[in-house]
Each structure stands twice: as structure tokens, then as C-alpha cells.
Amino acid sequence: MGNTCRYVVNAVGKCGETYYTQIDSKRELQNWIEDHKEKLILDELKVVDRKVPPFVNWLLRVRG
């Protein structure tokens, strides 16, 4: 059975720590970001939605 998470989060902390987590729902994602907001460099936060085709994720990253 494969991994069923929807969102993959890669982030860099203000003290150089790295965060990698997998989250199932958008609400959990928002809660995780809110809980860790003061520890993260928000410009370095990358969230990949695994339900969206990779090309669309790439376009969103280039535009954003």
C-alpha cells in the first residue's frame, strides 16, 4: 500500500533546521504552518500538492 498523504512540506527554519512532513488535509496544513510560523523562513517554505499534476506545481512555483 502506497503513501496516501496529499501535501508534502519542505521548509527551512530560522536557526538552520530543516522540516519535512507529509500532511493529509488542507486544514492540517494550515494548522501546521500556523504552529511553526515563528520558527520558519516563510520564503523558503515549499508545499507540494500531490493531487495536482507536476507541471501545474512547477507553474505555480515559477509564478509565485
PDB file of C-alpha atoms in Angstrom:
ATOM      1  CA  MET A   1       0.000   0.000   0.000  1.00  0.00           C
ATOM      2  CA  GLY A   2       1.437   3.386  -1.029  1.00  0.00           C
ATOM      3  CA  ASN A   3       1.697   6.661   0.769  1.00  0.00           C
ATOM      4  CA  THR A   4      -1.667   8.417   0.821  1.00  0.00           C
ATOM      5  CA  CYS A   5      -0.712  11.886   2.070  1.00  0.00           C
ATOM      6  CA  ARG A   6      -1.791  14.826  -0.050  1.00  0.00           C
ATOM      7  CA  TYR A   7       0.667  17.591   0.871  1.00  0.00           C
ATOM      8  CA  VAL A   8       4.433  17.384   1.250  1.00  0.00           C
ATOM      9  CA  VAL A   9       6.043  20.259   3.164  1.00  0.00           C
ATOM     10  CA  ASN A  10       9.724  21.223   2.913  1.00  0.00           C
ATOM     11  CA  ALA A  11      10.824  24.184   4.992  1.00  0.00           C
ATOM     12  CA  VAL A  12      13.907  25.824   6.447  1.00  0.00           C
ATOM     13  CA  GLY A  13      13.961  27.146   9.991  1.00  0.00           C
ATOM     14  CA  LYS A  14      15.485  30.394  11.191  1.00  0.00           C
ATOM     15  CA  CYS A  15      18.252  28.516  13.044  1.00  0.00           C
ATOM     16  CA  GLY A  16      19.141  26.359  10.020  1.00  0.00           C
ATOM     17  CA  GLU A  17      16.947  23.369  10.836  1.00  0.00           C
ATOM     18  CA  THR A  18      15.078  21.628   8.026  1.00  0.00           C
ATOM     19  CA  TYR A  19      11.500  20.438   8.185  1.00  0.00           C
ATOM     20  CA  TYR A  20       9.992  17.694   6.072  1.00  0.00           C
ATOM     21  CA  THR A  21       6.476  16.488   6.773  1.00  0.00           C
ATOM     22  CA  GLN A  22       3.553  14.875   4.999  1.00  0.00           C
ATOM     23  CA  ILE A  23       0.027  16.080   5.707  1.00  0.00           C
ATOM     24  CA  ASP A  24      -3.371  14.695   4.685  1.00  0.00           C
ATOM     25  CA  SER A  25      -5.696  17.715   4.600  1.00  0.00           C
ATOM     26  CA  LYS A  26      -5.583  21.425   3.924  1.00  0.00           C
ATOM     27  CA  ARG A  27      -6.819  22.197   7.440  1.00  0.00           C
ATOM     28  CA  GLU A  28      -3.958  20.181   8.959  1.00  0.00           C
ATOM     29  CA  LEU A  29      -1.549  22.008   6.630  1.00  0.00           C
ATOM     30  CA  GLN A  30      -2.832  25.412   7.746  1.00  0.00           C
ATOM     31  CA  ASN A  31      -2.585  24.369  11.405  1.00  0.00           C
ATOM     32  CA  TRP A  32       0.974  23.085  10.939  1.00  0.00           C
ATOM     33  CA  ILE A  33       2.086  26.320   9.263  1.00  0.00           C
ATOM     34  CA  GLU A  34       0.380  28.413  11.955  1.00  0.00           C
ATOM     35  CA  ASP A  35       2.030  26.373  14.739  1.00  0.00           C
ATOM     36  CA  HIS A  36       5.508  26.654  13.185  1.00  0.00           C
ATOM     37  CA  LYS A  37       5.272  30.142  11.644  1.00  0.00           C
ATOM     38  CA  GLU A  38       7.621  31.821  14.121  1.00  0.00           C
ATOM     39  CA  LYS A  39      10.303  29.130  13.566  1.00  0.00           C
ATOM     40  CA  LEU A  40      10.223  29.132   9.737  1.00  0.00           C
ATOM     41  CA  ILE A  41      11.651  31.276   6.980  1.00  0.00           C
ATOM     42  CA  LEU A  42       8.401  31.637   5.067  1.00  0.00           C
ATOM     43  CA  ASP A  43      10.196  32.469   1.792  1.00  0.00           C
ATOM     44  CA  GLU A  44      11.809  29.017   1.965  1.00  0.00           C
ATOM     45  CA  LEU A  45       8.527  27.169   2.608  1.00  0.00           C
ATOM     46  CA  LYS A  46       7.626  24.736  -0.188  1.00  0.00           C
ATOM     47  CA  VAL A  47       4.339  22.847  -0.230  1.00  0.00           C
ATOM     48  CA  VAL A  48       3.653  20.269  -2.940  1.00  0.00           C
ATOM     49  CA  ASP A  49       0.102  19.113  -3.561  1.00  0.00           C
ATOM     50  CA  ARG A  50       0.428  15.522  -4.728  1.00  0.00           C
ATOM     51  CA  LYS A  51      -3.073  15.530  -6.279  1.00  0.00           C
ATOM     52  CA  VAL A  52      -2.051  18.243  -8.765  1.00  0.00           C
ATOM     53  CA  PRO A  53      -0.015  17.236 -11.850  1.00  0.00           C
ATOM     54  CA  PRO A  54       3.720  18.073 -11.520  1.00  0.00           C
ATOM     55  CA  PHE A  55       3.648  20.550 -14.417  1.00  0.00           C
ATOM     56  CA  VAL A  56       0.972  22.638 -12.699  1.00  0.00           C
ATOM     57  CA  ASN A  57       3.002  22.607  -9.443  1.00  0.00           C
ATOM     58  CA  TRP A  58       6.000  23.842 -11.429  1.00  0.00           C
ATOM     59  CA  LEU A  59       3.966  26.667 -12.992  1.00  0.00           C
ATOM     60  CA  LEU A  60       2.641  27.717  -9.587  1.00  0.00           C
ATOM     61  CA  ARG A  61       6.180  27.811  -8.162  1.00  0.00           C
ATOM     62  CA  VAL A  62       7.509  29.855 -11.104  1.00  0.00           C
ATOM     63  CA  ARG A  63       4.672  32.406 -10.908  1.00  0.00           C
ATOM     64  CA  GLY A  64       4.641  32.664  -7.097  1.00  0.00           C
TER      65      GLY A  64
END
